[in-house]
Amino acid sequence: MRIGIDGRPFQAALAGTGRYVTELCCVLDRCLPQADFFVYSNRSTTLPVSNDRWHLVGDSSPFYSRLPSSIWYLERVGYLAKKNSIDVFWGGANFLPRGMDSCGRVLTVLDLVPELYPQTMGLKHRLAYKVYFSQSLRQADKLVTISQGSKSRLERVFGVVADVVVFPGVSKRFRPPTEQEMNRVRRRYELQDPFFLAVATLEPRKNLEALLTALIQIKISGRVNIPALAIVGQVGWKAGALLKLVEEAIAVGIKIHQTGYVPDEDLPALYGASSAFIFPSIYEGFGMPVLEALKCGAYVLASDVPEIREAGGGYATYFEPSVEGIKQTLLQFLQSKAYLHPESRLDHERITRLIDHGSTWEEEGRKLATVIKSLT
């Protein structure tokens, strides 16, 4: 079996999409030992698995190789996949290339951001979605979503029913950290004081502006003390207003730590060391950081969005993702002074209940492998 895979998620430091696709590729490698995998990318790319069955496919054409990555993927990879005699192609990030009529086609729909919240996206992404997304849905032989919420929205908005939900799993590294591990990341990122943690690309949908505005209002009111805020994530698009708010927060006396990208091996200790993990996003396809933070024993305060509730279950505290909703939840949390006693969240009973919360990558990857095998 020859399986083609969209290589775009592997072109940069792994964020949510990259981690989701990478983890599933690792399971596919184990579940389909007779398969060869062809990852298509015209940019510098790290293969998700390193063995002789995984192949990086670029482009020898001087013209096509210089195209923007997404345009190259959508317009060129169908031709290249035919040349490679691909049996099944998996589009793991919302789109399938055009001209994929010679093989089985699996499409994973991660979210419906451009449909539901187009104002949070750049013009290029909105145009690509408008031109190619419906076409990708029509091309797909099998449709996958990453949450029941996304499956419901897809049916409601486009009238199509996904064949299976392949949830994000949680790596075994996400577990309550030791005191030594927490002290290491505190030193590394200069987080000696109690701190709130936010993990997100700095872009409008993540709603960090509302979080900062709520913190500023609480600080100015003088009603409670506010821990520092650590923001983990790379600067994305439309981040100008957010970065100005960071300066305003610092000006009123809130400590802000912008770490930029943080390697996966540091995240569990950061989650565990935080006074609370705050996830204010206005919409997600699932909400992987919520599940990861819970597995690490963190208090989680998150937006009340159906897909995020799938990640957090009954273990998170939810708020309306508005300035007022965030502010009221933070005030209640801070007034309880729970953040001063992080050891209380690491009690054995609570952690025992969380062990079985959520899926494993192995379970979810096997679902995807079954879908792929059904097309051969």
Tab-separated table of C-alpha atoms in Angstrom:
chain	number	residue	atom	x	y	z
A	1	MET	CA	0.000	0.000	0.000
A	2	ARG	CA	1.239	3.459	-0.931
A	3	ILE	CA	-0.164	6.238	1.250
A	4	GLY	CA	0.168	9.929	0.432
A	5	ILE	CA	0.115	12.538	3.197
A	6	ASP	CA	-0.154	16.341	3.259
A	7	GLY	CA	3.252	17.572	4.455
A	8	ARG	CA	2.247	21.120	5.443
A	9	PRO	CA	1.727	20.298	9.155
A	10	PHE	CA	5.400	19.266	9.413
A	11	GLN	CA	6.905	22.437	7.955
A	12	ALA	CA	7.252	24.454	11.172
A	13	ALA	CA	7.545	24.001	14.907
A	14	LEU	CA	4.709	21.723	15.929
A	15	ALA	CA	1.552	23.483	17.086
A	16	GLY	CA	-1.840	21.799	17.479
A	17	THR	CA	-2.305	20.599	13.897
A	18	GLY	CA	1.287	19.464	13.584
A	19	ARG	CA	1.138	17.480	16.800
A	20	TYR	CA	-2.198	15.882	15.886
A	21	VAL	CA	-1.021	14.707	12.466
A	22	THR	CA	2.437	13.661	13.710
A	23	GLU	CA	1.077	11.500	16.516
A	24	LEU	CA	-1.380	9.794	14.180
A	25	CYS	CA	1.381	9.148	11.636
A	26	CYS	CA	3.374	7.350	14.325
A	27	VAL	CA	0.405	5.054	14.959
A	28	LEU	CA	-0.184	4.502	11.226
A	29	ASP	CA	3.426	3.402	10.926
A	30	ARG	CA	2.816	0.686	13.531
A	31	CYS	CA	-0.644	-0.328	12.297
A	32	LEU	CA	0.281	-0.518	8.609
A	33	PRO	CA	3.702	-2.204	8.593
A	34	GLN	CA	3.455	-3.134	4.907
A	35	ALA	CA	2.690	0.409	3.757
A	36	ASP	CA	5.000	3.016	2.260
A	37	PHE	CA	4.270	6.638	3.145
A	38	PHE	CA	4.858	9.616	0.829
A	39	VAL	CA	4.838	13.047	2.494
A	40	TYR	CA	4.358	15.908	0.015
A	41	SER	CA	5.993	19.265	0.706
A	42	ASN	CA	7.874	21.904	-1.293
A	43	ARG	CA	9.370	23.441	1.860
A	44	SER	CA	11.835	22.294	4.505
A	45	THR	CA	10.033	19.480	6.290
A	46	THR	CA	10.766	17.047	9.107
A	47	LEU	CA	9.227	13.639	8.483
A	48	PRO	CA	7.014	12.450	11.348
A	49	VAL	CA	8.607	8.991	11.304
A	50	SER	CA	12.194	8.080	10.426
A	51	ASN	CA	12.505	4.761	8.651
A	52	ASP	CA	12.932	3.541	5.092
A	53	ARG	CA	9.176	3.369	4.504
A	54	TRP	CA	8.730	7.135	4.868
A	55	HIS	CA	9.608	9.313	1.866
A	56	LEU	CA	9.644	13.084	1.442
A	57	VAL	CA	8.359	14.127	-2.002
A	58	GLY	CA	9.274	17.581	-3.247
A	59	ASP	CA	9.195	19.027	-6.751
A	60	SER	CA	11.901	19.078	-9.395
A	61	SER	CA	10.171	21.843	-11.357
A	62	PRO	CA	11.911	25.224	-10.843
A	63	PHE	CA	8.553	26.959	-11.274
A	64	TYR	CA	6.260	24.804	-9.145
A	65	SER	CA	8.759	24.319	-6.344
A	66	ARG	CA	8.693	28.078	-5.687
A	67	LEU	CA	4.932	28.331	-5.314
A	68	PRO	CA	3.515	29.153	-1.860
A	69	SER	CA	3.224	25.955	0.102
A	70	SER	CA	-0.571	25.765	0.231
A	71	ILE	CA	-1.033	26.621	-3.455
A	72	TRP	CA	1.574	24.021	-4.402
A	73	TYR	CA	-0.184	21.422	-2.258
A	74	LEU	CA	-3.632	22.154	-3.660
A	75	GLU	CA	-2.687	22.501	-7.327
A	76	ARG	CA	0.381	20.294	-7.812
A	77	VAL	CA	0.230	17.316	-5.453
A	78	GLY	CA	-2.604	15.593	-7.321
A	79	TYR	CA	-0.308	15.263	-10.334
A	80	LEU	CA	2.644	14.092	-8.250
A	81	ALA	CA	0.515	11.553	-6.376
A	82	LYS	CA	-0.514	9.990	-9.684
A	83	LYS	CA	3.155	9.714	-10.673
A	84	ASN	CA	3.853	7.943	-7.362
A	85	SER	CA	0.904	5.532	-7.870
A	86	ILE	CA	-0.584	6.484	-4.500
A	87	ASP	CA	-3.336	4.104	-3.339
A	88	VAL	CA	-4.827	6.276	-0.581
A	89	PHE	CA	-4.201	9.953	0.147
A	90	TRP	CA	-4.818	11.459	3.583
A	91	GLY	CA	-5.437	15.196	3.736
A	92	GLY	CA	-4.899	15.745	7.444
A	93	ALA	CA	-5.521	19.507	7.550
A	94	ASN	CA	-8.860	20.522	5.989
A	95	PHE	CA	-7.983	20.233	2.288
A	96	LEU	CA	-7.402	17.682	-0.460
A	97	PRO	CA	-5.370	18.501	-3.590
A	98	ARG	CA	-7.237	18.875	-6.853
A	99	GLY	CA	-7.157	16.053	-9.355
A	100	MET	CA	-7.006	13.200	-6.835
A	101	ASP	CA	-9.313	10.910	-8.830
A	102	SER	CA	-6.896	7.999	-9.185
A	103	CYS	CA	-6.784	6.963	-5.507
A	104	GLY	CA	-8.833	6.721	-2.328
A	105	ARG	CA	-9.180	10.015	-0.494
A	106	VAL	CA	-9.476	10.614	3.250
A	107	LEU	CA	-10.077	14.155	4.497
A	108	THR	CA	-9.760	15.275	8.111
A	109	VAL	CA	-11.731	18.423	8.936
A	110	LEU	CA	-10.007	20.044	11.907
A	111	ASP	CA	-12.420	22.948	12.357
A	112	LEU	CA	-14.699	25.368	10.543
A	113	VAL	CA	-12.968	28.589	11.545
A	114	PRO	CA	-13.244	30.394	8.169
A	115	GLU	CA	-16.943	29.552	8.010
A	116	LEU	CA	-17.830	30.448	11.604
A	117	TYR	CA	-15.268	33.170	12.458
A	118	PRO	CA	-13.844	34.492	9.163
A	119	GLN	CA	-12.890	37.790	10.812
A	120	THR	CA	-10.185	35.971	12.777
A	121	MET	CA	-8.395	34.765	9.634
A	122	GLY	CA	-6.114	36.457	7.148
A	123	LEU	CA	-7.328	37.177	3.625
A	124	LYS	CA	-5.189	34.409	2.097
A	125	HIS	CA	-6.699	31.752	4.348
A	126	ARG	CA	-10.245	32.976	3.740
A	127	LEU	CA	-9.756	32.874	-0.026
A	128	ALA	CA	-8.236	29.375	0.067
A	129	TYR	CA	-11.141	28.153	2.149
A	130	LYS	CA	-13.709	29.751	-0.161
A	131	VAL	CA	-12.151	28.226	-3.277
A	132	TYR	CA	-11.053	24.799	-2.059
A	133	PHE	CA	-12.905	23.613	1.052
A	134	SER	CA	-16.263	22.629	-0.466
A	135	GLN	CA	-14.388	21.030	-3.342
A	136	SER	CA	-12.353	18.973	-0.855
A	137	LEU	CA	-15.534	17.800	0.869
A	138	ARG	CA	-16.927	16.632	-2.475
A	139	GLN	CA	-13.716	14.811	-3.371
A	140	ALA	CA	-13.395	12.888	-0.115
A	141	ASP	CA	-14.310	9.204	-0.077
A	142	LYS	CA	-14.110	9.230	3.724
A	143	LEU	CA	-14.597	12.207	6.031
A	144	VAL	CA	-13.026	12.471	9.484
A	145	THR	CA	-13.539	15.116	12.168
A	146	ILE	CA	-11.664	15.593	15.446
A	147	SER	CA	-14.697	16.093	17.714
A	148	GLN	CA	-18.393	15.366	17.865
A	149	GLY	CA	-18.980	19.114	17.883
A	150	SER	CA	-17.141	19.529	14.581
A	151	LYS	CA	-19.062	16.594	13.150
A	152	SER	CA	-22.358	18.249	14.112
A	153	ARG	CA	-21.316	21.628	12.735
A	154	LEU	CA	-20.158	20.056	9.472
A	155	GLU	CA	-23.523	18.374	9.002
A	156	ARG	CA	-25.452	21.501	9.969
A	157	VAL	CA	-23.486	23.904	7.758
A	158	PHE	CA	-22.627	21.732	4.750
A	159	GLY	CA	-25.098	18.874	4.945
A	160	VAL	CA	-22.415	16.183	4.971
A	161	VAL	CA	-21.921	13.481	7.576
A	162	ALA	CA	-18.445	12.500	8.740
A	163	ASP	CA	-17.670	8.776	8.711
A	164	VAL	CA	-15.694	8.765	11.946
A	165	VAL	CA	-14.422	11.026	14.721
A	166	VAL	CA	-10.692	10.625	15.379
A	167	PHE	CA	-10.129	12.542	18.597
A	168	PRO	CA	-6.788	14.034	19.613
A	169	GLY	CA	-5.084	11.804	22.149
A	170	VAL	CA	-2.654	12.588	24.924
A	171	SER	CA	0.970	11.508	24.993
A	172	LYS	CA	2.232	9.721	28.097
A	173	ARG	CA	4.519	12.687	28.772
A	174	PHE	CA	1.473	14.650	29.922
A	175	ARG	CA	1.260	13.588	33.564
A	176	PRO	CA	1.655	15.382	36.907
A	177	PRO	CA	5.257	16.636	37.002
A	178	THR	CA	7.647	16.199	39.882
A	179	GLU	CA	8.716	19.150	41.993
A	180	GLN	CA	12.155	18.903	40.399
A	181	GLU	CA	10.660	19.155	36.901
A	182	MET	CA	8.539	22.151	37.881
A	183	ASN	CA	11.518	23.926	39.440
A	184	ARG	CA	13.501	23.353	36.248
A	185	VAL	CA	10.962	25.123	34.025
A	186	ARG	CA	10.446	27.884	36.575
A	187	ARG	CA	14.160	28.631	36.367
A	188	ARG	CA	14.345	28.221	32.610
A	189	TYR	CA	11.473	30.620	31.892
A	190	GLU	CA	11.995	32.890	34.929
A	191	LEU	CA	8.637	32.010	36.493
A	192	GLN	CA	9.468	32.128	40.193
A	193	ASP	CA	6.200	33.806	41.203
A	194	PRO	CA	2.745	32.174	41.035
A	195	PHE	CA	1.621	32.388	37.418
A	196	PHE	CA	-1.335	31.822	35.141
A	197	LEU	CA	-0.530	29.968	31.922
A	198	ALA	CA	-1.943	30.450	28.419
A	199	VAL	CA	-0.802	28.264	25.522
A	200	ALA	CA	-1.847	29.517	22.095
A	201	THR	CA	-0.651	31.014	18.854
A	202	LEU	CA	-1.015	34.773	19.192
A	203	GLU	CA	-3.919	35.353	16.809
A	204	PRO	CA	-7.495	36.661	17.212
A	205	ARG	CA	-9.405	33.382	17.584
A	206	LYS	CA	-7.428	32.480	20.688
A	207	ASN	CA	-9.065	35.490	22.388
A	208	LEU	CA	-6.041	36.491	24.449
A	209	GLU	CA	-7.082	40.120	24.056
A	210	ALA	CA	-10.201	39.432	26.143
A	211	LEU	CA	-8.089	37.653	28.767
A	212	LEU	CA	-5.643	40.551	29.020
A	213	THR	CA	-8.454	43.110	29.138
A	214	ALA	CA	-10.097	41.164	31.989
A	215	LEU	CA	-6.811	41.001	33.894
A	216	ILE	CA	-6.206	44.724	33.394
A	217	GLN	CA	-9.679	45.575	34.719
A	218	ILE	CA	-9.170	43.352	37.769
A	219	LYS	CA	-5.761	44.885	38.409
A	220	ILE	CA	-7.060	48.448	38.165
A	221	SER	CA	-9.957	47.641	40.512
A	222	GLY	CA	-7.459	46.557	43.179
A	223	ARG	CA	-9.858	43.900	44.463
A	224	VAL	CA	-7.412	40.970	44.451
A	225	ASN	CA	-3.767	40.214	43.736
A	226	ILE	CA	-3.051	38.854	40.274
A	227	PRO	CA	-0.409	36.222	39.506
A	228	ALA	CA	1.917	36.769	36.576
A	229	LEU	CA	0.739	35.577	33.140
A	230	ALA	CA	2.956	33.297	31.045
A	231	ILE	CA	1.992	33.234	27.361
A	232	VAL	CA	3.401	30.251	25.490
A	233	GLY	CA	3.130	30.389	21.707
A	234	GLN	CA	4.424	31.979	18.571
A	235	VAL	CA	3.199	35.311	17.217
A	236	GLY	CA	0.641	34.623	14.502
A	237	TRP	CA	-1.517	36.852	12.329
A	238	LYS	CA	-3.420	40.020	13.273
A	239	ALA	CA	-1.509	40.190	16.561
A	240	GLY	CA	-0.868	43.946	16.652
A	241	ALA	CA	-3.710	44.833	19.034
A	242	LEU	CA	-2.798	41.964	21.330
A	243	LEU	CA	0.833	43.022	21.583
A	244	LYS	CA	-0.286	46.572	22.483
A	245	LEU	CA	-2.467	45.116	25.236
A	246	VAL	CA	0.547	43.222	26.568
A	247	GLU	CA	2.341	46.558	26.920
A	248	GLU	CA	-0.707	48.088	28.629
A	249	ALA	CA	-0.923	45.174	31.073
A	250	ILE	CA	2.730	45.564	31.971
A	251	ALA	CA	2.211	49.307	32.410
A	252	VAL	CA	-0.489	48.753	35.066
A	253	GLY	CA	1.727	46.332	36.968
A	254	ILE	CA	0.855	42.880	35.633
A	255	LYS	CA	3.873	40.644	35.100
A	256	ILE	CA	3.813	39.152	31.595
A	257	HIS	CA	6.191	36.440	30.421
A	258	GLN	CA	6.155	35.796	26.662
A	259	THR	CA	8.100	32.597	26.120
A	260	GLY	CA	7.480	32.128	22.406
A	261	TYR	CA	7.659	28.535	21.230
A	262	VAL	CA	8.246	25.986	24.000
A	263	PRO	CA	9.392	22.421	23.232
A	264	ASP	CA	6.931	19.654	24.066
A	265	GLU	CA	9.159	18.254	26.782
A	266	ASP	CA	8.727	21.466	28.841
A	267	LEU	CA	4.947	21.739	28.560
A	268	PRO	CA	3.913	19.172	31.224
A	269	ALA	CA	5.987	20.885	33.908
A	270	LEU	CA	4.659	24.302	32.866
A	271	TYR	CA	1.085	23.059	33.073
A	272	GLY	CA	1.732	21.484	36.458
A	273	ALA	CA	3.589	24.471	37.884
A	274	SER	CA	0.938	27.000	36.872
A	275	SER	CA	-1.579	28.415	39.321
A	276	ALA	CA	-4.175	27.784	36.611
A	277	PHE	CA	-4.212	27.114	32.893
A	278	ILE	CA	-6.505	29.577	31.087
A	279	PHE	CA	-7.911	28.782	27.642
A	280	PRO	CA	-10.093	31.687	26.442
A	281	SER	CA	-10.462	30.695	22.760
A	282	ILE	CA	-13.722	31.683	21.076
A	283	TYR	CA	-13.748	28.453	19.032
A	284	GLU	CA	-11.704	25.279	18.629
A	285	GLY	CA	-12.023	22.065	16.675
A	286	PHE	CA	-11.309	20.269	19.958
A	287	GLY	CA	-9.036	21.976	22.507
A	288	MET	CA	-5.978	19.767	22.935
A	289	PRO	CA	-4.197	22.009	25.499
A	290	VAL	CA	-7.175	21.692	27.871
A	291	LEU	CA	-6.877	17.905	27.932
A	292	GLU	CA	-3.094	18.060	28.241
A	293	ALA	CA	-3.246	20.523	31.139
A	294	LEU	CA	-5.768	18.398	33.015
A	295	LYS	CA	-3.587	15.326	32.631
A	296	CYS	CA	-0.774	17.300	34.239
A	297	GLY	CA	-2.913	18.139	37.253
A	298	ALA	CA	-3.537	21.798	36.425
A	299	TYR	CA	-6.584	23.808	37.348
A	300	VAL	CA	-8.220	24.591	33.995
A	301	LEU	CA	-10.388	27.639	33.288
A	302	ALA	CA	-11.721	27.437	29.723
A	303	SER	CA	-14.233	28.869	27.272
A	304	ASP	CA	-17.689	27.322	27.279
A	305	VAL	CA	-17.600	25.996	23.713
A	306	PRO	CA	-18.988	22.511	22.910
A	307	GLU	CA	-15.744	21.255	21.359
A	308	ILE	CA	-13.702	22.506	24.317
A	309	ARG	CA	-16.103	20.793	26.716
A	310	GLU	CA	-15.357	17.557	24.869
A	311	ALA	CA	-11.715	18.040	25.827
A	312	GLY	CA	-12.292	19.164	29.414
A	313	GLY	CA	-15.347	17.160	30.411
A	314	GLY	CA	-16.435	17.799	33.981
A	315	TYR	CA	-12.915	18.574	35.175
A	316	ALA	CA	-12.577	22.169	33.936
A	317	THR	CA	-14.287	25.399	34.992
A	318	TYR	CA	-16.001	27.068	32.028
A	319	PHE	CA	-16.733	30.708	31.257
A	320	GLU	CA	-18.398	32.715	28.525
A	321	PRO	CA	-15.490	33.799	26.265
A	322	SER	CA	-16.171	37.517	26.780
A	323	VAL	CA	-14.248	40.045	28.861
A	324	GLU	CA	-16.966	40.003	31.514
A	325	GLY	CA	-17.262	36.206	31.515
A	326	ILE	CA	-13.515	35.768	31.910
A	327	LYS	CA	-13.279	38.493	34.549
A	328	GLN	CA	-15.997	37.041	36.771
A	329	THR	CA	-14.507	33.535	36.635
A	330	LEU	CA	-11.023	34.841	37.399
A	331	LEU	CA	-12.322	36.905	40.309
A	332	GLN	CA	-14.047	33.873	41.820
A	333	PHE	CA	-10.905	31.797	41.373
A	334	LEU	CA	-8.601	34.449	42.820
A	335	GLN	CA	-10.891	35.193	45.749
A	336	SER	CA	-10.910	31.484	46.633
A	337	LYS	CA	-7.101	31.731	46.924
A	338	ALA	CA	-6.872	28.263	45.346
A	339	TYR	CA	-3.910	29.454	43.307
A	340	LEU	CA	-1.894	29.828	46.522
A	341	HIS	CA	-2.268	26.107	47.261
A	342	PRO	CA	-1.327	24.248	44.065
A	343	GLU	CA	-0.681	21.037	46.007
A	344	SER	CA	-4.453	20.651	46.567
A	345	ARG	CA	-5.068	19.981	42.878
A	346	LEU	CA	-2.575	17.128	42.844
A	347	ASP	CA	-4.497	14.956	45.290
A	348	HIS	CA	-4.468	11.263	44.484
A	349	GLU	CA	-8.228	10.895	43.999
A	350	ARG	CA	-8.448	13.681	41.426
A	351	ILE	CA	-5.464	12.445	39.436
A	352	THR	CA	-6.801	8.884	39.487
A	353	ARG	CA	-10.063	10.079	37.925
A	354	LEU	CA	-8.175	11.996	35.246
A	355	ILE	CA	-6.038	9.047	34.166
A	356	ASP	CA	-8.868	7.586	32.088
A	357	HIS	CA	-10.149	10.936	30.808
A	358	GLY	CA	-9.731	11.331	27.064
A	359	SER	CA	-8.396	9.001	24.393
A	360	THR	CA	-4.953	7.659	23.593
A	361	TRP	CA	-3.221	8.299	20.301
A	362	GLU	CA	-3.030	4.539	19.775
A	363	GLU	CA	-6.809	4.141	20.011
A	364	GLU	CA	-7.507	7.059	17.699
A	365	GLY	CA	-4.764	6.199	15.216
A	366	ARG	CA	-6.198	2.710	14.805
A	367	LYS	CA	-9.519	4.284	13.794
A	368	LEU	CA	-7.737	6.229	11.070
A	369	ALA	CA	-5.839	3.132	9.930
A	370	THR	CA	-9.149	1.282	9.584
A	371	VAL	CA	-10.545	4.098	7.434
A	372	ILE	CA	-7.468	4.039	5.180
A	373	LYS	CA	-7.548	0.249	4.797
A	374	SER	CA	-11.217	0.382	3.838
A	375	LEU	CA	-10.257	2.246	0.632
A	376	THR	CA	-7.740	-0.338	-0.635
